[in-house]
Amino acid sequence: MDAHKDLQTITGTVDQLTQQRQTAARRMDTQTSQWQRLADQFEQDLQKVADGIKLQLARLDKLAEENQDALTANAKDAAADQQAIDDPPDFDGQVADLQNQIEARNRDTIPAYQQELQPLLTTQQEQRHTLTGLQSQLQDIVAQENHIAIKIRKAKSLHDMIAVTNEEQGNIDALRGQREDLTSQIKDVQQTLTDGQRDIDQVNHKIEDAKKQMTTWDTQSRQLQEAKRRRPSQVARFQQHIQELAAQAAGLQKMSDQISAARDKTQDAANTVSEQLTDLRPLLTALNDIVGTQTVAEAQNSAADSSAPTPAPPAAGPVALILPLLPKNAAHVATLQGVMQKLVTDGTQSVHLYTTGYEEEDMAALQQLLGEDRPAQLAWTNMYTALRQTQQPAAQARLNVQPDWVTRATPDNQTVEYLTPANKLAARVQYRQNGKIRSVTYFNLPGGAQRRDFWDPDGRVAVTQSVNAQTGRVTNENFYRVDGSVVLIKEYQNNQEQIHVLAEDRHVLQEFTSDDALAAWWLSQAVPQGSTLVAPANPRLLLNKSLQERTDLQVVPVLSPESTPQIWAELLGGEIPLETAYVSDPNLQQAAEETLPSVHVETLTD
């Protein structure tokens, strides 16, 4: 469980803080000429220890709260399972109720709807018969009107036509009135037919809905019968889960006891430090009086003694070598080789290299770079490779090319370009020596790069870059786990960077505004407890809060001509407690010893 790991980390940190307190106390027993400086340093060390213990107490309180929440959730789950066992569903009763409802629909509801439908159908049939009669009468009237019209048209002269019209005017008016009356009746009957059909449709819908409901109840009945059949196996699963929850609860209770014990131990350490701080302050006042009586020669001798470097302590824990990337230029390669040779010479058997920039791990390349001067056990972890790992099945990547694209030869045998039917560049694919894809750049129709995908050696998309086609700048990057889910999103706007770390369920775990902050957070979790951290003097990384909270780490900076005065000032200011430092150039040895008088400085090259 993560809680066990956190508790072990906290316990180890408290032990480390206790050792630091004891080390600080031993300093008080050294040379009298250094009392004032050591007393001041002791007070600072004690205050740092007190702050560290306060932080550990807060972490223990949080861990205890989380553990109690887990116990509460565990008990709630177990109670729900037990209730599901003790109060089984009434399968037989529910099935009987459904069958009764089905029978009621068949016996009462549907026949009632059918009985309601019958007079509607009869009325509809009668109305259709009436409509047919009215339409027939209308046709007769129209025929009579046509006959009169023909008779008028056959008149031989205008005088005869007027005479015939006057003669038939009475018939014409009567027929017109009858036609209008029949037309009105036909419209009324048609509206009655429409309303009647609507009523019929409504009753039919009721019948269909009743039948659908019966089908649904029948399906539910079969499901209930199947659930009844599976009930014994379901109860067995509930019982098994209850046993698992009981075992989990026992583990959580044990963890609760361990947390309580660790908190008591930590509180005792806090009380001891508080007492020592209280006892120390009168001593500091007395020492100030003593130092004030020293002669100038004594003060100079005391300063000379205090500038003597302390011997380099051997690395007691794992050695973690931190680099941004595997070095390429000669100076950086020489520094890496010098660090590794120094560690091997000092008897270090195991070194773990951590690189925090995006690159593919290649142990063969690393071993070739180091030659024979390397420890017996050498490991390498790249931050992005580690973040991409997951237990989910790996996703298979596909090259997104259209069927009508054609390829174009390039001078580089490891590059293939795809053109649209309009002879426009659509995509450029770069391959590795082994024939696998390294990267794919997709272009928009005007010709600017729009997106760039980087594939890992196993044939999965690792990174996708979105590119502003007008400026050519990367606007954002998505980093993917091997299963295709997003683990990192980097956004670049207005010369600012925003980084989001996503969990596998896509909720945001952490947010950062720089790659150094991201690297510090990852290293604070990846580097083992009690490690000696050998790293280039990068204050933005080493002074990051995430690493500074790891008080169990012993930092050994690698100082080089590239180190700025700001870095030296920050190291000198005591923001990082140092016992040992490496310099990459012998010419820096004297400057480092003068700037860091209490630190043991070693040169990596002759």
XYZ file of C-alpha atoms in Angstrom:
606
model
C 0.000 0.000 0.000
C 1.142 3.598 -0.613
C 0.497 4.355 3.053
C 3.169 1.784 4.062
C 5.624 3.418 1.707
C 4.771 6.892 3.059
C 5.143 5.666 6.648
C 8.538 4.115 5.870
C 9.597 7.381 4.214
C 8.458 9.442 7.207
C 10.134 7.098 9.702
C 13.354 7.183 7.700
C 13.197 10.953 7.496
C 12.706 11.279 11.257
C 15.687 8.957 11.851
C 17.722 11.048 9.426
C 16.711 14.239 11.218
C 17.662 12.650 14.534
C 21.080 11.732 13.098
C 21.484 15.309 11.866
C 20.637 16.564 15.320
C 23.168 14.193 16.864
C 25.799 15.230 14.292
C 25.120 18.872 15.064
C 25.470 18.128 18.764
C 28.827 16.406 18.241
C 30.128 19.534 16.543
C 29.800 21.302 19.869
C 32.491 19.036 21.342
C 35.248 20.165 18.912
C 37.852 22.919 19.101
C 37.243 25.767 21.521
C 38.234 28.332 18.892
C 35.267 27.266 16.773
C 32.648 27.339 19.528
C 30.963 30.505 18.394
C 30.674 29.398 14.758
C 29.658 25.889 15.668
C 27.121 27.089 18.226
C 25.528 29.327 15.604
C 25.585 26.461 13.132
C 24.169 24.125 15.774
C 21.282 26.510 16.380
C 20.635 26.690 12.637
C 20.833 22.913 12.333
C 18.488 22.431 15.261
C 16.022 24.902 13.777
C 16.146 23.076 10.433
C 15.624 19.791 12.253
C 12.699 21.316 14.166
C 11.171 22.552 10.909
C 11.720 19.146 9.319
C 10.127 17.350 12.265
C 7.177 19.752 12.133
C 6.741 18.856 8.476
C 6.890 15.135 9.292
C 4.281 15.581 12.026
C 1.989 17.259 9.532
C 2.560 14.403 7.074
C 1.834 11.861 9.807
C -1.390 13.676 10.709
C -2.437 13.659 7.075
C -1.491 9.990 6.740
C -3.489 9.155 9.880
C -6.507 11.028 8.507
C -6.276 9.208 5.164
C -5.879 5.890 6.980
C -8.967 6.610 9.115
C -10.933 7.554 5.983
C -9.881 4.253 4.435
C -11.016 2.374 7.568
C -14.392 4.160 7.477
C -14.873 3.399 3.782
C -13.834 -0.207 4.423
C -16.425 -0.618 7.185
C -19.118 0.989 5.036
C -18.376 -1.393 2.141
C -18.422 -4.420 4.444
C -21.741 -3.299 5.994
C -23.272 -2.840 2.536
C -22.161 -6.342 1.494
C -23.510 -7.869 4.697
C -26.835 -6.088 4.285
C -27.030 -7.425 0.723
C -26.600 -10.924 2.162
C -29.013 -10.455 5.082
C -31.757 -8.765 3.022
C -32.049 -10.736 -0.216
C -34.489 -9.490 -2.852
C -37.948 -11.129 -2.971
C -37.425 -12.686 -6.397
C -40.565 -14.899 -6.250
C -42.792 -12.048 -5.080
C -41.511 -9.666 -7.760
C -41.964 -12.326 -10.481
C -45.535 -13.030 -9.264
C -46.352 -9.299 -9.296
C -45.087 -8.999 -12.869
C -47.078 -12.025 -13.995
C -50.229 -10.611 -12.350
C -49.755 -7.333 -14.189
C -49.243 -9.162 -17.500
C -52.419 -11.201 -16.939
C -54.340 -8.040 -15.984
C -53.275 -6.389 -19.215
C -54.326 -9.432 -21.237
C -57.597 -9.876 -19.342
C -58.796 -6.324 -18.756
C -56.756 -3.507 -20.256
C -56.310 -4.658 -23.851
C -59.914 -5.949 -24.225
C -61.166 -2.631 -22.842
C -59.117 -0.738 -25.418
C -60.385 -3.057 -28.165
C -63.973 -2.506 -27.013
C -63.342 1.252 -27.077
C -61.932 0.922 -30.587
C -64.895 -0.970 -32.105
C -67.509 1.880 -32.188
C -64.861 4.193 -33.557
C -64.197 1.814 -36.431
C -67.956 1.433 -37.073
C -68.476 5.193 -37.095
C -65.519 5.608 -39.422
C -66.970 3.067 -41.829
C -70.360 4.824 -41.799
C -68.769 8.183 -42.442
C -66.843 6.791 -45.407
C -70.140 5.423 -46.820
C -71.780 8.845 -46.332
C -68.846 10.535 -48.039
C -69.152 8.221 -51.014
C -72.861 9.099 -51.393
C -72.254 12.826 -51.160
C -69.421 12.637 -53.685
C -71.749 10.727 -56.068
C -74.466 13.391 -55.722
C -71.902 16.079 -56.377
C -70.820 14.320 -59.564
C -74.490 14.218 -60.744
C -74.880 17.955 -60.145
C -71.635 18.678 -61.966
C -72.899 16.551 -64.886
C -76.182 18.515 -65.012
C -74.278 21.798 -64.960
C -72.085 20.559 -67.781
C -75.188 19.528 -69.770
C -76.696 23.045 -69.434
C -73.391 24.616 -70.381
C -73.179 22.466 -73.525
C -76.797 23.349 -74.397
C -75.971 27.059 -74.138
C -72.819 26.688 -76.242
C -74.811 24.903 -78.990
C -77.131 27.917 -79.501
C -76.846 29.164 -83.089
C -76.806 32.840 -82.282
C -76.224 35.196 -79.449
C -79.947 35.787 -79.246
C -80.622 32.065 -78.916
C -77.811 31.692 -76.338
C -79.306 34.425 -74.155
C -82.737 32.877 -74.506
C -81.452 29.437 -73.462
C -79.543 30.956 -70.542
C -82.646 32.799 -69.344
C -84.634 29.616 -69.720
C -82.115 27.544 -67.667
C -81.254 30.218 -65.118
C -83.498 28.693 -62.486
C -81.885 25.271 -62.928
C -78.416 26.807 -62.858
C -79.105 28.615 -59.581
C -80.609 25.515 -58.015
C -77.721 23.315 -59.077
C -75.177 25.863 -57.770
C -76.892 25.913 -54.380
C -76.982 22.128 -54.233
C -73.283 21.925 -55.211
C -72.269 24.377 -52.497
C -74.336 22.540 -49.923
C -72.837 19.175 -50.925
C -69.324 20.623 -50.871
C -69.883 21.877 -47.323
C -71.240 18.491 -46.247
C -68.268 16.693 -47.820
C -65.826 18.915 -45.890
C -67.673 18.197 -42.643
C -67.575 14.451 -43.276
C -63.858 14.591 -44.187
C -63.098 16.453 -40.943
C -65.145 13.848 -39.055
C -63.114 11.097 -40.736
C -59.832 12.862 -39.757
C -60.938 13.261 -36.148
C -62.167 9.680 -36.076
C -58.839 8.378 -37.434
C -57.001 10.360 -34.782
C -59.123 8.754 -32.066
C -58.511 5.309 -33.608
C -54.737 5.952 -33.706
C -54.756 6.999 -30.056
C -56.510 3.817 -28.999
C -54.158 1.735 -31.162
C -51.186 3.458 -29.485
C -52.635 2.557 -26.100
C -52.906 -1.077 -27.212
C -49.290 -1.070 -28.542
C -47.996 0.596 -25.368
C -49.785 -2.022 -23.291
C -48.218 -4.810 -25.340
C -44.736 -3.208 -25.076
C -45.167 -2.900 -21.310
C -46.088 -6.585 -21.177
C -42.928 -7.411 -23.136
C -40.857 -5.319 -20.705
C -42.428 -7.029 -17.698
C -41.790 -10.415 -19.283
C -38.120 -9.512 -19.783
C -37.876 -8.296 -16.184
C -39.466 -11.510 -15.005
C -36.855 -13.602 -16.832
C -34.080 -11.373 -15.461
C -35.382 -11.831 -11.934
C -35.502 -15.583 -12.410
C -31.923 -15.511 -13.709
C -30.871 -13.326 -10.759
C -32.488 -15.842 -8.399
C -30.503 -18.618 -10.080
C -27.255 -16.633 -9.649
C -28.018 -15.589 -6.066
C -25.882 -18.301 -4.378
C -22.787 -17.320 -6.377
C -23.522 -13.652 -5.658
C -23.713 -14.349 -1.931
C -20.429 -16.250 -2.183
C -18.809 -13.240 -3.834
C -20.174 -10.938 -1.134
C -18.782 -13.238 1.551
C -15.400 -13.407 -0.179
C -15.346 -9.618 -0.474
C -16.236 -9.257 3.198
C -13.292 -11.525 4.093
C -10.999 -9.440 1.890
C -12.291 -6.253 3.493
C -11.701 -7.739 6.939
C -8.101 -8.552 6.032
C -7.708 -5.061 4.591
C -9.206 -3.545 7.738
C -6.731 -5.485 9.861
C -3.899 -4.100 7.759
C -5.300 -0.584 8.034
C -5.612 -0.942 11.819
C -2.038 -2.158 11.998
C -1.010 0.819 9.896
C -2.946 3.093 12.261
C -0.992 1.671 15.206
C 2.287 2.145 13.332
C 1.388 5.729 12.459
C 0.521 6.412 16.107
C 3.829 4.934 17.243
C 5.734 6.909 14.601
C 3.982 10.084 15.665
C 4.882 9.491 19.317
C 8.498 8.943 18.272
C 8.471 12.064 16.119
C 6.862 14.128 18.874
C 9.564 12.932 21.300
C 12.192 14.088 18.800
C 10.425 17.445 18.488
C 10.372 17.830 22.283
C 14.087 16.981 22.493
C 14.962 19.572 19.841
C 12.816 22.173 21.587
C 14.576 21.485 24.881
C 17.995 21.693 23.225
C 17.098 25.003 21.587
C 15.987 26.342 24.966
C 19.198 25.140 26.645
C 21.368 26.456 23.777
C 20.370 30.107 23.883
C 22.038 30.904 27.263
C 25.155 29.151 25.935
C 25.125 31.351 22.827
C 24.966 34.449 25.011
C 27.926 33.210 27.055
C 29.922 32.331 23.935
C 29.315 35.802 22.521
C 30.891 37.196 25.687
C 33.844 34.759 25.400
C 34.473 35.538 21.726
C 34.359 39.227 22.498
C 37.440 38.788 24.767
C 39.538 37.124 22.025
C 42.609 38.911 20.717
C 42.950 39.727 17.017
C 45.478 36.894 16.594
C 43.153 34.410 18.287
C 40.262 35.474 16.036
C 42.471 35.061 12.956
C 43.634 31.638 14.121
C 40.016 30.665 14.819
C 38.992 31.801 11.331
C 41.895 29.867 9.797
C 40.921 26.738 11.685
C 37.263 27.098 10.676
C 38.214 27.337 6.987
C 39.801 23.901 6.964
C 37.681 21.590 4.812
C 36.070 18.620 6.445
C 36.993 15.195 5.157
C 34.722 13.789 2.441
C 32.263 11.315 3.939
C 31.741 8.126 1.987
C 28.407 7.740 0.222
C 26.369 5.642 2.638
C 23.270 5.209 0.503
C 22.478 4.850 -3.189
C 24.147 7.245 -5.612
C 21.828 9.098 -7.986
C 23.537 10.947 -10.839
C 21.267 13.687 -12.233
C 21.778 15.055 -15.766
C 19.434 16.908 -18.106
C 20.466 14.692 -21.049
C 23.231 12.293 -21.947
C 26.126 14.688 -22.805
C 27.164 15.290 -26.392
C 30.042 17.840 -26.382
C 33.533 16.923 -25.245
C 33.554 19.060 -22.080
C 30.318 17.588 -20.745
C 31.406 14.061 -21.657
C 34.665 14.606 -19.782
C 32.730 15.832 -16.724
C 30.476 12.757 -16.774
C 33.464 10.444 -17.130
C 35.248 12.286 -14.314
C 32.255 11.943 -11.972
C 31.919 8.248 -12.728
C 35.650 7.619 -12.287
C 35.589 9.478 -8.950
C 32.646 7.396 -7.723
C 34.296 4.136 -8.785
C 37.573 5.180 -7.151
C 35.707 5.930 -3.907
C 34.346 2.378 -3.943
C 30.844 3.059 -5.242
C 29.451 -0.187 -6.687
C 26.054 1.037 -7.866
C 25.037 4.241 -9.651
C 21.634 5.146 -11.057
C 21.606 7.793 -13.788
C 18.471 9.962 -14.037
C 18.012 12.182 -17.107
C 15.219 14.760 -17.028
C 15.083 15.858 -20.686
C 13.205 13.950 -23.373
C 15.427 11.251 -24.890
C 15.326 7.508 -25.512
C 17.258 5.308 -23.127
C 20.162 3.500 -24.800
C 22.344 1.630 -22.299
C 24.768 0.593 -25.048
C 25.416 4.259 -25.874
C 25.886 5.123 -22.181
C 28.309 2.261 -21.576
C 30.264 3.155 -24.696
C 30.464 6.762 -23.480
C 31.817 5.724 -20.067
C 34.206 3.047 -21.289
C 35.577 0.719 -18.639
C 35.419 3.258 -15.803
C 31.937 2.487 -14.605
C 30.487 0.788 -11.517
C 29.526 -2.866 -11.438
C 25.845 -1.931 -11.343
C 24.741 0.893 -13.614
C 21.110 1.823 -14.293
C 19.532 4.611 -16.326
C 16.016 6.062 -16.088
C 14.716 8.854 -18.255
C 11.920 10.906 -16.681
C 9.671 10.841 -19.744
C 10.193 7.108 -20.285
C 9.236 6.469 -16.646
C 6.168 8.718 -16.773
C 4.918 6.876 -19.875
C 4.765 3.480 -18.154
C 1.391 1.905 -17.234
C -0.111 -1.481 -16.493
C -2.690 -1.042 -19.258
C -2.297 -2.852 -22.620
C -0.041 -1.053 -25.077
C -1.648 0.897 -27.924
C -0.686 0.315 -31.556
C 0.087 3.439 -33.591
C -0.952 3.923 -37.209
C 0.526 6.156 -39.879
C -2.179 8.677 -40.817
C -1.807 8.833 -44.615
C -4.616 9.141 -47.173
C -5.120 6.526 -49.930
C -4.623 9.099 -52.705
C -1.289 10.385 -51.371
C 1.815 9.431 -53.355
C 5.408 9.102 -52.156
C 8.350 11.154 -53.368
C 11.984 10.067 -53.289
C 14.391 12.064 -51.075
C 18.190 12.153 -50.942
C 17.962 10.816 -47.406
C 17.207 7.095 -47.574
C 15.652 7.301 -44.101
C 13.034 9.889 -45.083
C 9.831 9.435 -47.095
C 7.612 12.311 -48.213
C 3.913 12.053 -49.114
C 2.273 14.359 -51.661
C -1.410 15.133 -52.270
C -2.949 14.653 -55.756
C -2.310 18.416 -56.206
C 1.432 17.745 -55.678
C 1.448 19.484 -52.260
C 3.613 18.188 -49.405
C 1.278 16.440 -46.928
C 3.581 14.456 -44.626
C 7.239 13.661 -44.014
C 8.209 10.397 -42.283
C 11.672 9.794 -40.830
C 12.733 6.208 -40.133
C 15.299 4.651 -37.815
C 18.196 2.480 -38.923
C 16.090 -0.619 -38.162
C 13.276 0.576 -40.425
C 10.902 1.715 -37.659
C 9.345 5.176 -37.666
C 11.154 7.879 -35.679
C 8.928 10.898 -36.397
C 6.089 12.064 -38.649
C 5.480 15.697 -39.637
C 2.075 16.600 -41.082
C 1.678 19.740 -43.203
C -1.359 21.869 -43.922
C -2.188 22.655 -47.547
C -0.230 25.966 -47.750
C 2.871 23.942 -46.870
C 3.665 24.817 -43.238
C 4.190 22.133 -40.587
C 1.012 21.655 -38.569
C 1.706 18.651 -36.335
C 4.696 16.512 -35.476
C 4.521 13.022 -33.928
C 7.526 11.350 -32.299
C 7.357 7.542 -32.110
C 9.166 5.406 -29.550
C 11.371 2.456 -30.579
C 8.449 0.052 -29.996
C 6.288 1.758 -32.619
C 3.988 3.832 -30.380
C 3.395 7.585 -30.510
C 5.225 9.109 -27.536
C 4.854 12.849 -28.180
C 2.629 15.013 -30.383
C 3.597 18.614 -31.085
C 1.131 21.184 -32.410
C 2.890 23.784 -34.553
C 1.819 27.290 -35.538
C 2.023 27.022 -39.332
C 2.785 30.743 -39.679
C 5.518 31.136 -37.058
C 6.789 27.553 -36.987
C 6.713 27.590 -33.171
C 5.443 24.705 -31.070
C 2.278 25.788 -29.239
C 1.719 22.688 -27.150
C 2.970 19.140 -26.632
C 1.100 16.031 -25.521
C 3.117 13.167 -24.022
C 1.422 9.753 -24.082
C 1.692 6.639 -21.981
C 2.297 3.396 -23.854
C -1.460 2.696 -23.752
C -2.189 5.947 -25.598
C -3.505 7.971 -22.615
C -2.099 11.470 -22.044
C 0.361 11.795 -19.141
C 1.748 15.313 -19.760
C 0.443 18.430 -21.484
C 2.839 21.318 -22.110
C 1.466 24.645 -23.323
C 3.631 27.490 -24.616
C 2.075 30.969 -24.772
C 3.575 34.463 -24.508
C 7.013 33.034 -23.663
C 5.501 31.182 -20.718
C 5.225 27.457 -20.120
C 2.395 25.638 -18.366
C 2.778 21.928 -17.574
C -0.056 19.602 -16.495
C 0.594 16.092 -15.160
C -2.434 13.840 -15.690
C -3.443 10.646 -13.885
C -4.669 7.674 -15.896
C -8.268 8.760 -15.238
C -7.325 12.134 -16.856
C -7.654 14.292 -13.716
C -4.770 16.728 -13.128
C -2.228 15.546 -10.536
C 0.248 18.436 -10.625
C 0.782 21.743 -12.438
C 4.147 23.448 -13.051
C 5.486 26.496 -14.856
C 8.948 25.145 -15.737
C 10.699 21.942 -16.757
C 12.992 22.261 -13.720
C 9.980 22.214 -11.373
C 8.609 19.150 -13.177
C 11.997 17.408 -12.953
C 12.365 18.237 -9.242
C 8.901 16.845 -8.488
C 9.630 13.638 -10.392
C 13.093 13.201 -8.843
C 11.648 13.732 -5.357
C 9.562 10.602 -5.952
C 11.986 8.536 -8.037
C 15.257 8.873 -6.092
C 15.534 6.227 -3.320
C 15.625 7.086 0.381
C 18.970 8.273 1.731
C 20.571 8.774 -1.696
C 23.641 10.826 -2.470
C 22.507 13.120 -5.256
C 25.338 14.093 -7.633
C 24.193 16.860 -9.997
C 25.385 19.852 -11.986
C 24.973 23.062 -9.994
C 21.528 24.004 -11.297
C 19.870 26.127 -8.562
C 16.425 26.101 -10.185
C 16.449 22.322 -9.920
C 18.347 21.757 -6.664
C 16.575 24.550 -4.778
C 13.110 23.487 -5.892
C 10.698 22.918 -3.010
C 10.008 19.326 -4.035
C 13.678 18.347 -3.641
C 14.251 20.549 -0.588
C 11.501 18.646 1.252
C 13.590 15.487 0.825
C 15.856 16.131 3.804
C 17.245 12.592 3.511
C 19.201 13.464 0.347
C 22.914 14.334 0.498
C 23.607 16.787 -2.361
C 27.011 16.805 -4.097
C 27.064 19.582 -6.745
C 29.364 19.410 -9.780
C 30.819 22.909 -10.227
C 32.187 23.869 -13.638
C 33.274 27.030 -15.473
C 29.653 27.301 -16.620
C 28.507 27.795 -13.000
C 27.495 31.422 -12.520
C 28.321 33.589 -9.474
C 24.623 33.414 -8.585
C 24.894 29.648 -8.192
C 27.973 29.942 -5.983
C 26.250 32.588 -3.869
C 23.172 30.419 -3.389
C 25.299 27.441 -2.408
C 27.353 29.622 -0.080
C 24.196 31.095 1.426
C 23.421 27.754 3.007
C 20.223 27.125 1.092
C 21.623 23.673 0.314
C 23.481 21.878 3.170
C 26.750 20.661 1.601
C 29.532 18.415 2.829
C 31.202 17.619 -0.510
C 31.447 19.302 -3.921
C 33.155 18.309 -7.182
C 34.880 20.737 -9.546
C 35.306 19.775 -13.174
C 38.455 21.879 -13.691
C 41.573 21.933 -11.419
C 41.708 25.719 -11.859
C 38.441 25.949 -9.887
C 39.819 24.067 -6.865
C 41.213 27.069 -5.007
C 38.218 29.294 -5.809
C 35.824 26.617 -4.598
C 37.749 26.056 -1.358
C 37.813 29.798 -0.643
C 34.131 30.237 -1.475
C 32.999 27.100 0.364
C 35.354 26.882 3.356
C 33.337 24.255 5.239
C 32.883 21.979 2.223
C 35.261 19.243 1.094
C 36.095 20.041 -2.557
C 37.454 17.404 -4.938
C 38.702 17.808 -8.507
C 37.405 15.382 -11.102
C 40.363 15.658 -13.515
C 44.101 15.976 -13.026
